[in-house]
Amino acid sequence: MTTQLVIFYFFATVLVASALAVITLKNSVHAALSLVLTFFTAAGIWILAEAEFLGLALIVVYVGAVMVLFLFVVMMLDIKPESMREGFIRFLPVGVIVALVMLVEMLSLIGVKALQAQALPPNPALADGSNTAWLGKALYTQFLLPFEIAALILTVALIAAVTLTLRKRSGVRTQKPSEQVQVQRNERLRVVKMASEGKPGESA
Amino acid sequence: MDSVIALFNSFVNDWPNLSLAIGLILLPLLPLIISVAMYVWWERKVIGWMHVRMGPNQVGPLGLAQAFADVFKLLFKEITVPEKASTFLFYLAPLIALVPAMAAWAVVPIGDKMAWSNANAGLLYLLAMTSLGVYGIVLAGWASNSKYAFLGAMRAAAQVVSYEIAMGMAIVSVLILTGSLNLSDVVQAQAGSKGFLEWYWLPLLPMFVIYFISGVAETNRAPFDVTEGESEIVAGFHVEYSGSAFAIFFLAEYANMILVAFLSSVLFLGGWLSPLQGWGLGILSAPGWWWLFAKAFVMAFLFLWFRATFPRYRYDQIMRLGWKVFIPITIAWTFVAGCLAFFGGVTIGPGGTP
């Protein structure tokens, strides 16, 4: 148990430090990498709390896919740190107001929850042995409708994102791989039988 | 303060258990590294034979010591860091490539009740670890401050993310038929009395093919090695690396190839089960780790065969294959797997004893 506690404090320290690094580092690629570390450590803490499915899903989805694409974009943009600082003072009041509103909202949420504080019911996942199996059963029986609605919304968002960025450009010559791979030998190559030719004076 | 000291003391008292665990964790690494060396030798030998030449034959008997000679050469070479490179990330990138390739081995079951971690979410853990490997490549490309390395990194990022989806769907279909994320359960579910016909390659044949091809793409091997593409972008992401830093990239790539070979054996070819299981042929029908290693050897050989046979894919064709061919097929076949499971085409869960 104490080993777990030591590991938890280690993870928690790394988590807080890397989260701070995300917003303080000047280089945007370094900041994105700190975000990767933040996600990874958060997943570690969740696994430590025996929520292995959520922890691994966080790594697969966010670290393995979302952050790779994020890093891809950040690297391509080649943002100069100086240009990032421009208008810092000008936008500071807006930022402070947004931060304050968020703080008040969070505090009120926690306060409301604290007023109705009650003992948590025993963890249903532990009774079953496997967290993953329990999560699957709960999602596909008890919460089937919300789950399907969430899936539908995500699909719609995906299609919308693709249609928004899809532009039909006319007059562009592009390769069509689906046609290219169907090419036959006969269409490209013709073997011609002919008599051999020599330079003038040479015998054929 | 006292509580902190007590915490520390109990941590120290726990140390013998911890160090035993750490020792067990490190145990598979040495065989893995040696098998990577032998695999490199075998690759050069096989490709040599396919090209009708000898392959390495000077150092040691049959050239067996060639791989070790290469390793020592690389270790003694100087590591050069390009000017204006991001030095920290430049050194970190090979390690980030190596660690997931090694960590993924934790859940691979070698035999019945023989695995370093019999984790319940083993399949998910594998997906997580294999998806991390791309960071090493992307970081190496960016930190090198070289346009060829950067192009290689960009290609790698897009390619790995694309093929991960097809790979994940193939794994999903396996877990639909197994009813468990535990890799030992996956193998147990393939046990039965009909020999190799009980294994998942038969009901999931398209998935097996797609999984292996995605594995080849995910490890950036020929014919999907556009990340290196030496005829277009020199050597891609590791063009600036030399000496031991390059050796670590090499080690990670080959460890990943061996991992894919093992995983396709475990997921689709019955792991440690005998291909003649249930036919009552004595030792030939008995399960054992040697079957797993034999299957993995054949799958690993396929990597080399591909490399000697196929020309490199063009980049847009790789993307087309991943998104427009593999992903629709995997989605359709996941549905088929669901129907098989629902209507009882295959036995679900740990089935009959071999």
Coordinates of C-alpha atoms in Angstrom, one line a residue, chain B:
Chain B
M1 CA 7.7 14.9 8.8
D2 CA 7.5 11.7 10.8
S3 CA 4.9 10.3 8.4
V4 CA 7.2 11.1 5.5
I5 CA 10.1 9.2 7.1
A6 CA 7.8 6.3 8.0
L7 CA 6.6 6.2 4.4
F8 CA 10.2 6.2 3.2
N9 CA 11.2 3.4 5.6
S10 CA 8.4 1.2 4.5
F11 CA 9.4 1.8 0.9
V12 CA 12.9 0.7 1.7
N13 CA 11.6 -2.3 3.6
D14 CA 9.6 -3.2 0.6
W15 CA 12.7 -3.0 -1.6
P16 CA 13.6 -6.7 -1.8
N17 CA 10.2 -7.5 -3.3
L18 CA 10.4 -4.5 -5.6
S19 CA 13.9 -5.4 -6.8
L20 CA 12.8 -9.0 -7.4
A21 CA 9.9 -7.6 -9.5
I22 CA 12.3 -5.3 -11.4
G23 CA 14.7 -8.2 -12.0
L24 CA 11.8 -10.2 -13.4
I25 CA 10.8 -7.3 -15.6
L26 CA 14.3 -7.0 -17.0
L27 CA 14.7 -10.8 -17.5
P28 CA 13.2 -10.9 -21.0
L29 CA 15.2 -8.0 -22.3
L30 CA 18.5 -9.8 -22.9
P31 CA 17.0 -12.7 -24.9
L32 CA 15.1 -10.1 -26.9
I33 CA 18.2 -8.1 -27.7
I34 CA 20.1 -11.2 -28.7
S35 CA 17.2 -12.4 -30.9
V36 CA 17.1 -9.0 -32.5
A37 CA 20.8 -9.5 -33.4
M38 CA 20.2 -12.9 -34.7
Y39 CA 17.1 -11.6 -36.6
V40 CA 19.3 -9.0 -38.3
W41 CA 21.8 -11.7 -39.3
W42 CA 19.0 -13.9 -40.6
E43 CA 17.5 -11.0 -42.6
R44 CA 20.8 -10.3 -44.3
K45 CA 21.3 -14.0 -45.0
V46 CA 17.8 -14.6 -46.3
I47 CA 17.8 -11.5 -48.5
G48 CA 21.3 -12.5 -49.7
W49 CA 20.0 -15.9 -50.8
M50 CA 16.9 -14.3 -52.5
H51 CA 19.3 -12.1 -54.4
V52 CA 21.5 -15.1 -55.2
R53 CA 24.5 -13.9 -53.2
M54 CA 26.1 -15.1 -50.0
G55 CA 25.1 -12.6 -47.4
P56 CA 27.4 -12.1 -44.4
N57 CA 29.9 -14.9 -44.3
Q58 CA 33.2 -13.5 -43.0
V59 CA 32.8 -12.9 -39.3
G60 CA 32.4 -16.2 -37.3
P61 CA 30.9 -19.4 -38.6
L62 CA 28.3 -18.7 -41.4
G63 CA 28.8 -15.0 -40.6
L64 CA 26.9 -15.5 -37.3
A65 CA 29.1 -12.9 -35.4
Q66 CA 28.4 -10.2 -38.0
A67 CA 25.5 -8.8 -36.1
F68 CA 27.6 -8.5 -32.9
A69 CA 30.5 -7.0 -34.8
D70 CA 28.1 -4.4 -36.2
V71 CA 26.7 -3.6 -32.7
F72 CA 30.2 -3.0 -31.4
K73 CA 31.1 -0.9 -34.4
L74 CA 28.0 1.3 -33.8
L75 CA 28.7 1.6 -30.0
F76 CA 32.3 2.9 -30.6
K77 CA 31.2 5.4 -33.2
E78 CA 30.8 9.1 -32.4
I79 CA 27.3 10.5 -32.0
T80 CA 27.1 13.7 -34.0
V81 CA 24.4 16.2 -33.1
P82 CA 23.4 18.6 -35.9
E83 CA 23.9 22.3 -35.3
K84 CA 20.7 24.0 -34.0
A85 CA 19.2 20.6 -33.2
S86 CA 17.1 20.4 -30.1
T87 CA 19.8 18.4 -28.1
F88 CA 17.6 17.1 -25.3
L89 CA 14.9 15.8 -27.6
F90 CA 17.5 14.5 -30.0
Y91 CA 18.9 12.2 -27.4
L92 CA 15.4 11.5 -25.9
A93 CA 13.9 10.3 -29.2
P94 CA 15.7 6.9 -29.5
L95 CA 14.8 6.1 -25.9
I96 CA 11.1 7.0 -26.5
A97 CA 11.2 4.7 -29.5
L98 CA 12.7 1.9 -27.5
V99 CA 10.7 1.9 -24.3
P100 CA 7.3 1.0 -25.8
A101 CA 8.8 -1.6 -28.0
M102 CA 10.2 -3.3 -24.8
A103 CA 7.3 -2.6 -22.5
A104 CA 4.8 -4.2 -24.8
W105 CA 6.4 -7.6 -24.1
A106 CA 5.1 -7.6 -20.6
V107 CA 1.7 -9.0 -21.6
V108 CA 2.7 -11.5 -24.3
P109 CA 2.0 -15.0 -23.0
I110 CA 4.7 -17.5 -23.8
G111 CA 2.8 -20.6 -22.6
D112 CA -0.1 -21.7 -20.5
K113 CA 0.2 -19.6 -17.3
M114 CA 3.5 -18.2 -18.5
A115 CA 3.4 -14.5 -19.0
W116 CA 5.1 -11.6 -17.2
S117 CA 1.8 -9.9 -16.6
N118 CA -1.5 -11.8 -16.9
A119 CA -3.2 -8.4 -17.2
N120 CA -7.0 -8.3 -17.7
A121 CA -6.7 -5.5 -20.2
G122 CA -3.8 -7.0 -22.1
L123 CA -5.1 -6.3 -25.6
L124 CA -5.8 -2.7 -24.7
Y125 CA -2.3 -2.3 -23.2
L126 CA -0.8 -3.6 -26.4
L127 CA -2.7 -1.1 -28.4
A128 CA -1.6 1.6 -26.1
M129 CA 2.1 0.6 -26.2
T130 CA 2.3 0.1 -30.0
S131 CA 0.7 3.5 -30.5
L132 CA 3.4 5.2 -28.4
G133 CA 6.3 4.1 -30.7
V134 CA 5.6 6.8 -33.2
Y135 CA 6.6 9.5 -30.8
G136 CA 10.2 8.4 -31.1
I137 CA 10.1 8.8 -34.9
V138 CA 8.3 12.1 -34.9
L139 CA 10.6 13.6 -32.2
A140 CA 13.7 12.4 -34.0
G141 CA 12.5 14.0 -37.2
W142 CA 11.7 17.3 -35.6
A143 CA 14.7 17.5 -33.2
S144 CA 17.2 16.8 -36.0
N145 CA 16.5 20.2 -37.6
S146 CA 16.9 18.6 -41.1
K147 CA 14.3 18.7 -43.8
Y148 CA 14.7 15.0 -44.8
A149 CA 14.3 13.9 -41.3
F150 CA 11.3 16.1 -40.9
L151 CA 9.7 14.7 -44.0
G152 CA 10.2 11.2 -42.7
A153 CA 8.7 12.1 -39.4
M154 CA 5.6 13.6 -41.0
R155 CA 5.1 10.5 -43.2
A156 CA 5.5 8.3 -40.1
A157 CA 3.0 10.2 -38.0
A158 CA 0.3 10.0 -40.7
Q159 CA 1.0 6.4 -41.7
V160 CA 1.1 5.0 -38.2
V161 CA -2.1 6.8 -37.1
S162 CA -3.9 5.6 -40.3
Y163 CA -2.9 1.9 -39.9
E164 CA -3.6 1.9 -36.2
I165 CA -7.3 2.1 -36.9
A166 CA -7.3 -1.0 -39.1
M167 CA -5.1 -2.8 -36.5
G168 CA -7.4 -1.8 -33.6
M169 CA -10.5 -3.0 -35.5
A170 CA -8.8 -6.4 -36.2
I171 CA -8.0 -6.7 -32.5
V172 CA -11.7 -5.7 -31.7
S173 CA -12.9 -8.6 -33.8
V174 CA -10.6 -11.0 -31.9
L175 CA -11.9 -9.8 -28.6
I176 CA -15.5 -10.1 -29.8
L177 CA -14.9 -13.8 -30.4
T178 CA -12.9 -14.2 -27.2
G179 CA -15.1 -12.2 -24.9
S180 CA -12.0 -11.1 -22.9
L181 CA -9.2 -8.6 -23.2
N182 CA -6.8 -11.1 -21.6
L183 CA -4.2 -12.5 -24.0
S184 CA -4.1 -15.9 -22.3
D185 CA -7.9 -16.1 -22.6
V186 CA -7.5 -15.3 -26.3
V187 CA -5.3 -18.4 -26.8
Q188 CA -7.4 -20.6 -24.5
A189 CA -10.5 -19.7 -26.6
Q190 CA -8.7 -21.1 -29.7
A191 CA -8.3 -24.5 -28.1
G192 CA -10.5 -27.3 -29.4
S193 CA -10.4 -30.7 -31.1
K194 CA -10.2 -29.7 -34.8
G195 CA -6.5 -28.8 -34.8
F196 CA -5.5 -25.6 -36.6
L197 CA -9.0 -25.1 -37.9
E198 CA -10.0 -24.0 -34.4
W199 CA -7.8 -20.9 -34.6
Y200 CA -9.1 -17.5 -35.4
W201 CA -7.3 -17.2 -38.7
L202 CA -10.2 -19.1 -40.2
P203 CA -13.3 -17.1 -39.1
L204 CA -11.3 -13.9 -39.2
L205 CA -9.2 -14.5 -42.3
P206 CA -9.5 -11.0 -43.7
M207 CA -8.7 -9.6 -40.3
F208 CA -5.6 -11.8 -40.0
V209 CA -4.3 -10.6 -43.3
I210 CA -5.1 -6.9 -42.5
Y211 CA -3.6 -7.2 -39.0
F212 CA -0.3 -8.5 -40.4
I213 CA -0.1 -6.0 -43.2
S214 CA -0.9 -3.2 -40.8
G215 CA 1.8 -4.5 -38.5
V216 CA 4.2 -4.3 -41.4
A217 CA 3.1 -0.7 -42.0
E218 CA 3.2 0.2 -38.3
T219 CA 6.8 -1.0 -38.0
N220 CA 7.7 1.0 -41.2
R221 CA 9.0 -2.0 -43.0
A222 CA 9.2 -2.6 -46.7
P223 CA 7.0 -2.3 -48.7
F224 CA 5.7 0.5 -46.4
D225 CA 9.1 2.0 -45.5
V226 CA 8.4 5.5 -46.9
T227 CA 9.5 6.8 -43.6
E228 CA 13.1 5.9 -44.5
G229 CA 12.7 5.9 -48.2
E230 CA 16.4 6.1 -49.0
S231 CA 15.8 6.8 -52.6
E232 CA 13.7 9.9 -51.9
I233 CA 14.5 11.2 -48.5
V234 CA 17.9 9.6 -47.8
A235 CA 17.2 7.7 -44.6
G236 CA 14.2 9.6 -43.3
F237 CA 13.8 10.3 -39.6
H238 CA 17.2 8.8 -38.6
V239 CA 19.3 10.5 -41.2
E240 CA 21.1 12.6 -38.6
Y241 CA 21.7 9.8 -36.1
S242 CA 24.9 7.8 -35.8
G243 CA 26.6 5.4 -33.5
S244 CA 24.6 4.1 -30.5
A245 CA 21.7 6.5 -31.0
F246 CA 21.1 4.9 -34.4
A247 CA 21.6 1.4 -32.9
I248 CA 18.8 2.1 -30.5
F249 CA 16.4 3.0 -33.3
F250 CA 17.5 -0.2 -35.1
L251 CA 16.9 -2.2 -31.9
A252 CA 13.4 -0.7 -31.4
E253 CA 12.4 -1.4 -35.0
Y254 CA 13.4 -5.0 -35.0
A255 CA 12.0 -5.6 -31.5
N256 CA 8.7 -4.2 -32.8
M257 CA 8.8 -6.6 -35.8
I258 CA 9.4 -9.6 -33.5
L259 CA 6.5 -8.3 -31.4
V260 CA 4.1 -8.1 -34.4
A261 CA 5.2 -11.7 -35.4
F262 CA 4.5 -12.9 -31.9
L263 CA 1.2 -11.1 -31.6
S264 CA -0.2 -12.3 -34.9
S265 CA 0.7 -15.8 -33.7
V266 CA -1.1 -15.3 -30.4
L267 CA -4.2 -13.6 -31.8
F268 CA -4.8 -15.5 -34.9
L269 CA -2.6 -18.7 -34.9
G270 CA -3.4 -20.2 -31.6
G271 CA -0.3 -19.0 -29.6
W272 CA 1.2 -22.0 -27.9
L273 CA -1.4 -24.5 -29.1
S274 CA -0.3 -27.3 -31.4
P275 CA -1.6 -27.1 -35.0
L276 CA -2.5 -30.8 -34.5
Q277 CA -4.3 -30.3 -31.2
G278 CA -7.0 -32.8 -30.3
W279 CA -5.9 -35.3 -32.9
G280 CA -4.2 -37.5 -30.3
L281 CA -0.7 -37.6 -31.7
G282 CA 1.1 -37.5 -28.4
I283 CA 3.8 -34.9 -28.2
L284 CA 2.8 -33.4 -31.6
S285 CA -0.7 -32.6 -30.3
A286 CA 0.6 -31.2 -26.9
P287 CA 0.6 -27.4 -26.4
G288 CA 4.0 -25.8 -25.7
W289 CA 6.0 -22.7 -26.0
W290 CA 7.9 -24.2 -29.0
W291 CA 4.8 -23.9 -31.2
L292 CA 4.5 -20.2 -30.4
F293 CA 8.1 -19.7 -31.3
A294 CA 7.8 -21.7 -34.5
K295 CA 4.8 -19.7 -35.5
A296 CA 6.5 -16.4 -34.7
F297 CA 9.5 -17.5 -36.6
V298 CA 7.4 -18.0 -39.7
M299 CA 5.6 -14.7 -39.3
A300 CA 9.0 -12.9 -38.8
F301 CA 10.3 -14.6 -41.9
L302 CA 7.4 -13.1 -43.9
F303 CA 8.8 -9.6 -43.0
L304 CA 12.0 -10.5 -44.7
W305 CA 10.3 -12.2 -47.7
F306 CA 8.2 -9.0 -48.2
R307 CA 11.3 -6.9 -48.1
A308 CA 13.0 -9.0 -50.8
T309 CA 9.9 -9.2 -53.0
F310 CA 7.8 -6.1 -53.1
P311 CA 8.8 -2.6 -54.4
R312 CA 8.1 0.3 -52.1
Y313 CA 4.6 1.7 -52.1
R314 CA 4.0 5.2 -53.2
Y315 CA 2.9 7.4 -50.3
D316 CA -0.6 8.2 -51.6
Q317 CA -1.2 4.5 -52.4
I318 CA -0.3 3.7 -48.8
M319 CA -2.9 6.1 -47.6
R320 CA -5.5 4.8 -50.0
L321 CA -4.8 1.2 -48.9
G322 CA -5.2 2.1 -45.3
W323 CA -8.2 4.4 -45.4
K324 CA -10.2 3.2 -48.4
V325 CA -9.5 -0.5 -48.4
F326 CA -8.5 -1.8 -45.0
I327 CA -10.8 0.3 -42.7
P328 CA -14.1 -0.5 -44.7
I329 CA -13.2 -4.2 -44.7
T330 CA -12.4 -4.2 -41.0
I331 CA -15.6 -2.5 -40.1
A332 CA -17.6 -4.9 -42.2
W333 CA -15.8 -7.9 -40.8
T334 CA -16.3 -6.7 -37.2
F335 CA -20.0 -6.9 -38.0
V336 CA -19.5 -10.4 -39.3
A337 CA -17.6 -11.4 -36.2
G338 CA -20.4 -10.0 -34.1
C339 CA -22.9 -12.1 -36.1
L340 CA -20.7 -15.2 -35.6
A341 CA -20.6 -14.5 -31.9
F342 CA -24.3 -13.8 -31.7
F343 CA -25.6 -16.7 -33.8
G344 CA -23.1 -19.2 -32.4
G345 CA -20.8 -19.8 -35.4
V346 CA -17.8 -20.1 -33.1
T347 CA -17.4 -21.0 -29.4
I348 CA -17.1 -17.9 -27.3
G349 CA -14.8 -17.7 -24.4
P350 CA -12.3 -20.2 -23.1
G351 CA -13.5 -23.3 -24.8
G352 CA -12.7 -27.0 -24.7
T353 CA -9.5 -28.4 -23.4
P354 CA -7.0 -29.4 -26.0

